[in-house]
Amino acid sequence: MALDVRRQEDRLRSQTGGVSGRIEVSKVDRVQLQAFDASLARSALAAKQRRDPFVGQTGRLRKPKLANLGIFDLGRSEEILRYLIKEVLPTLDMDKDVATVTAMLLTEEIDSRRELQDRLNQAQSQ
C-alpha cells in the first residue's frame, strides 16, 4: 500500500504545477525553527529551576548556607525542651491529663536526644 502512495506522489510531482506531499523547508524557516527550539529549551530549563531551587545548572545539589551550625546542637534543643516543660506548658489552658502526657512526651524526647549525644560521643572517640 505504501508503494502505491509513493507512485501516486511521484506522478503528481511530475505533472506541471503538481503539489508534493512533502514540505520544503527553506533556510529561513530552518533558522526560525532552531531559534524556537532554543527558546523552548531555555523556557523548560527556567521552569525546572523554579521547581527545584536547590539544584544548580550543573545538576549537582547545592548545600544551603547556615549562619550558625549551633542550631543543631543537641544540648541547645534539650534546653529548649526543658523550658517548654517548666515554663510554657503550665501556663497553657489545657486539661491536666493532656498536660501530663505532653510533659512525658517531651521528657522522652530529651532522653532520646541524650542517648543520641552519647552515641555520637562514642563514635567520635573511637
PDB file of C-alpha atoms in Angstrom:
ATOM      1  CA  MET A   1       0.000   0.000   0.000  1.00  0.00           C
ATOM      2  CA  ALA A   2       2.828   2.409   0.855  1.00  0.00           C
ATOM      3  CA  LEU A   3       4.348   1.678  -2.551  1.00  0.00           C
ATOM      4  CA  ASP A   4       1.154   2.772  -4.310  1.00  0.00           C
ATOM      5  CA  VAL A   5       1.103   6.054  -2.404  1.00  0.00           C
ATOM      6  CA  ARG A   6       4.692   6.810  -3.379  1.00  0.00           C
ATOM      7  CA  ARG A   7       3.969   6.100  -7.027  1.00  0.00           C
ATOM      8  CA  GLN A   8       0.995   8.478  -6.957  1.00  0.00           C
ATOM      9  CA  GLU A   9       3.108  11.156  -5.293  1.00  0.00           C
ATOM     10  CA  ASP A  10       5.784  10.772  -7.968  1.00  0.00           C
ATOM     11  CA  ARG A  11       3.145  11.064 -10.697  1.00  0.00           C
ATOM     12  CA  LEU A  12       1.709  14.209  -9.132  1.00  0.00           C
ATOM     13  CA  ARG A  13       5.141  15.733  -8.801  1.00  0.00           C
ATOM     14  CA  SER A  14       5.972  15.026 -12.445  1.00  0.00           C
ATOM     15  CA  GLN A  15       2.851  16.853 -13.595  1.00  0.00           C
ATOM     16  CA  THR A  16       3.287  20.519 -14.246  1.00  0.00           C
ATOM     17  CA  GLY A  17       2.135  22.520 -11.234  1.00  0.00           C
ATOM     18  CA  GLY A  18       1.658  19.329  -9.218  1.00  0.00           C
ATOM     19  CA  VAL A  19       1.793  19.586  -5.461  1.00  0.00           C
ATOM     20  CA  SER A  20       4.056  17.327  -3.455  1.00  0.00           C
ATOM     21  CA  GLY A  21       3.020  15.878  -0.108  1.00  0.00           C
ATOM     22  CA  ARG A  22       6.454  16.763   1.292  1.00  0.00           C
ATOM     23  CA  ILE A  23       7.076  20.098   2.902  1.00  0.00           C
ATOM     24  CA  GLU A  24      10.037  22.029   1.572  1.00  0.00           C
ATOM     25  CA  VAL A  25      11.763  23.901   4.389  1.00  0.00           C
ATOM     26  CA  SER A  26      13.686  26.982   3.400  1.00  0.00           C
ATOM     27  CA  LYS A  27      16.860  28.141   5.094  1.00  0.00           C
ATOM     28  CA  VAL A  28      14.968  30.966   6.825  1.00  0.00           C
ATOM     29  CA  ASP A  29      12.382  28.502   8.145  1.00  0.00           C
ATOM     30  CA  ARG A  30      15.160  26.263   9.492  1.00  0.00           C
ATOM     31  CA  VAL A  31      16.744  29.206  11.332  1.00  0.00           C
ATOM     32  CA  GLN A  32      13.361  30.147  12.805  1.00  0.00           C
ATOM     33  CA  LEU A  33      12.742  26.544  13.869  1.00  0.00           C
ATOM     34  CA  GLN A  34      16.155  26.361  15.548  1.00  0.00           C
ATOM     35  CA  ALA A  35      15.524  29.664  17.348  1.00  0.00           C
ATOM     36  CA  PHE A  36      12.132  28.400  18.514  1.00  0.00           C
ATOM     37  CA  ASP A  37      13.656  25.116  19.770  1.00  0.00           C
ATOM     38  CA  ALA A  38      16.359  27.037  21.655  1.00  0.00           C
ATOM     39  CA  SER A  39      13.751  29.319  23.218  1.00  0.00           C
ATOM     40  CA  LEU A  40      11.673  26.316  24.225  1.00  0.00           C
ATOM     41  CA  ALA A  41      14.709  24.633  25.818  1.00  0.00           C
ATOM     42  CA  ARG A  42      15.548  27.802  27.809  1.00  0.00           C
ATOM     43  CA  SER A  43      11.945  28.032  28.997  1.00  0.00           C
ATOM     44  CA  ALA A  44      11.944  24.387  30.102  1.00  0.00           C
ATOM     45  CA  LEU A  45      15.240  24.901  31.979  1.00  0.00           C
ATOM     46  CA  ALA A  46      13.889  28.007  33.730  1.00  0.00           C
ATOM     47  CA  ALA A  47      10.725  26.132  34.760  1.00  0.00           C
ATOM     48  CA  LYS A  48      12.800  23.268  36.156  1.00  0.00           C
ATOM     49  CA  GLN A  49      14.970  25.658  38.155  1.00  0.00           C
ATOM     50  CA  ARG A  50      11.868  27.288  39.637  1.00  0.00           C
ATOM     51  CA  ARG A  51      10.570  23.872  40.722  1.00  0.00           C
ATOM     52  CA  ASP A  52      13.915  22.694  42.140  1.00  0.00           C
ATOM     53  CA  PRO A  53      15.611  25.755  43.671  1.00  0.00           C
ATOM     54  CA  PHE A  54      18.432  23.735  45.294  1.00  0.00           C
ATOM     55  CA  VAL A  55      19.589  22.172  42.030  1.00  0.00           C
ATOM     56  CA  GLY A  56      22.285  24.094  40.212  1.00  0.00           C
ATOM     57  CA  GLN A  57      22.645  24.426  36.469  1.00  0.00           C
ATOM     58  CA  THR A  58      25.174  21.607  36.512  1.00  0.00           C
ATOM     59  CA  GLY A  59      22.640  19.299  38.134  1.00  0.00           C
ATOM     60  CA  ARG A  60      24.612  18.975  41.367  1.00  0.00           C
ATOM     61  CA  LEU A  61      22.866  19.700  44.630  1.00  0.00           C
ATOM     62  CA  ARG A  62      23.842  22.896  46.365  1.00  0.00           C
ATOM     63  CA  LYS A  63      24.136  22.927  50.129  1.00  0.00           C
ATOM     64  CA  PRO A  64      22.104  25.611  51.882  1.00  0.00           C
ATOM     65  CA  LYS A  65      24.300  28.048  53.767  1.00  0.00           C
ATOM     66  CA  LEU A  66      23.802  28.090  57.519  1.00  0.00           C
ATOM     67  CA  ALA A  67      24.761  31.128  59.515  1.00  0.00           C
ATOM     68  CA  ASN A  68      25.002  29.197  62.772  1.00  0.00           C
ATOM     69  CA  LEU A  69      25.594  25.462  62.951  1.00  0.00           C
ATOM     70  CA  GLY A  70      24.867  25.583  66.680  1.00  0.00           C
ATOM     71  CA  ILE A  71      21.160  25.338  65.984  1.00  0.00           C
ATOM     72  CA  PHE A  72      21.661  21.584  65.568  1.00  0.00           C
ATOM     73  CA  ASP A  73      23.397  21.231  68.926  1.00  0.00           C
ATOM     74  CA  LEU A  74      21.606  18.617  70.997  1.00  0.00           C
ATOM     75  CA  GLY A  75      22.348  20.477  74.223  1.00  0.00           C
ATOM     76  CA  ARG A  76      20.515  23.540  72.979  1.00  0.00           C
ATOM     77  CA  SER A  77      17.449  21.558  71.952  1.00  0.00           C
ATOM     78  CA  GLU A  78      17.381  19.880  75.373  1.00  0.00           C
ATOM     79  CA  GLU A  79      17.461  23.304  76.972  1.00  0.00           C
ATOM     80  CA  ILE A  80      14.507  24.422  74.850  1.00  0.00           C
ATOM     81  CA  LEU A  81      12.509  21.290  75.670  1.00  0.00           C
ATOM     82  CA  ARG A  82      13.108  21.764  79.395  1.00  0.00           C
ATOM     83  CA  TYR A  83      11.938  25.378  79.078  1.00  0.00           C
ATOM     84  CA  LEU A  84       8.759  24.165  77.383  1.00  0.00           C
ATOM     85  CA  ILE A  85       8.068  21.660  80.170  1.00  0.00           C
ATOM     86  CA  LYS A  86       8.757  24.010  83.085  1.00  0.00           C
ATOM     87  CA  GLU A  87       7.702  27.431  81.806  1.00  0.00           C
ATOM     88  CA  VAL A  88       5.331  27.196  78.849  1.00  0.00           C
ATOM     89  CA  LEU A  89       3.303  24.051  79.488  1.00  0.00           C
ATOM     90  CA  PRO A  90       1.942  25.113  82.922  1.00  0.00           C
ATOM     91  CA  THR A  91       0.680  28.415  81.514  1.00  0.00           C
ATOM     92  CA  LEU A  92      -1.351  26.788  78.733  1.00  0.00           C
ATOM     93  CA  ASP A  93      -5.083  26.379  79.192  1.00  0.00           C
ATOM     94  CA  MET A  94      -5.429  22.620  78.738  1.00  0.00           C
ATOM     95  CA  ASP A  95      -6.700  19.557  80.554  1.00  0.00           C
ATOM     96  CA  LYS A  96      -4.374  18.276  83.277  1.00  0.00           C
ATOM     97  CA  ASP A  97      -4.145  14.819  81.683  1.00  0.00           C
ATOM     98  CA  VAL A  98      -3.171  16.294  78.327  1.00  0.00           C
ATOM     99  CA  ALA A  99      -0.511  18.441  80.001  1.00  0.00           C
ATOM    100  CA  THR A 100       0.868  15.384  81.809  1.00  0.00           C
ATOM    101  CA  VAL A 101       1.056  13.336  78.617  1.00  0.00           C
ATOM    102  CA  THR A 102       2.698  16.243  76.787  1.00  0.00           C
ATOM    103  CA  ALA A 103       5.292  16.638  79.532  1.00  0.00           C
ATOM    104  CA  MET A 104       6.001  12.883  79.387  1.00  0.00           C
ATOM    105  CA  LEU A 105       6.488  13.030  75.604  1.00  0.00           C
ATOM    106  CA  LEU A 106       8.846  15.991  75.896  1.00  0.00           C
ATOM    107  CA  THR A 107      10.805  14.218  78.643  1.00  0.00           C
ATOM    108  CA  GLU A 108      11.123  11.131  76.419  1.00  0.00           C
ATOM    109  CA  GLU A 109      12.410  13.375  73.645  1.00  0.00           C
ATOM    110  CA  ILE A 110      15.040  14.788  75.990  1.00  0.00           C
ATOM    111  CA  ASP A 111      16.101  11.255  76.931  1.00  0.00           C
ATOM    112  CA  SER A 112      16.342  10.155  73.304  1.00  0.00           C
ATOM    113  CA  ARG A 113      18.444  13.222  72.460  1.00  0.00           C
ATOM    114  CA  ARG A 114      20.795  12.462  75.376  1.00  0.00           C
ATOM    115  CA  GLU A 115      21.139   8.902  74.124  1.00  0.00           C
ATOM    116  CA  LEU A 116      21.893  10.166  70.639  1.00  0.00           C
ATOM    117  CA  GLN A 117      24.514  12.562  72.014  1.00  0.00           C
ATOM    118  CA  ASP A 118      26.141   9.686  73.921  1.00  0.00           C
ATOM    119  CA  ARG A 119      26.276   7.603  70.744  1.00  0.00           C
ATOM    120  CA  LEU A 120      27.815  10.493  68.804  1.00  0.00           C
ATOM    121  CA  ASN A 121      30.432  10.999  71.518  1.00  0.00           C
ATOM    122  CA  GLN A 122      31.297   7.267  71.473  1.00  0.00           C
ATOM    123  CA  ALA A 123      31.595   7.257  67.697  1.00  0.00           C
ATOM    124  CA  GLN A 124      33.873  10.290  67.709  1.00  0.00           C
ATOM    125  CA  SER A 125      36.119   8.865  70.419  1.00  0.00           C
ATOM    126  CA  GLN A 126      36.720   5.631  68.503  1.00  0.00           C
TER     127      GLN A 126
END
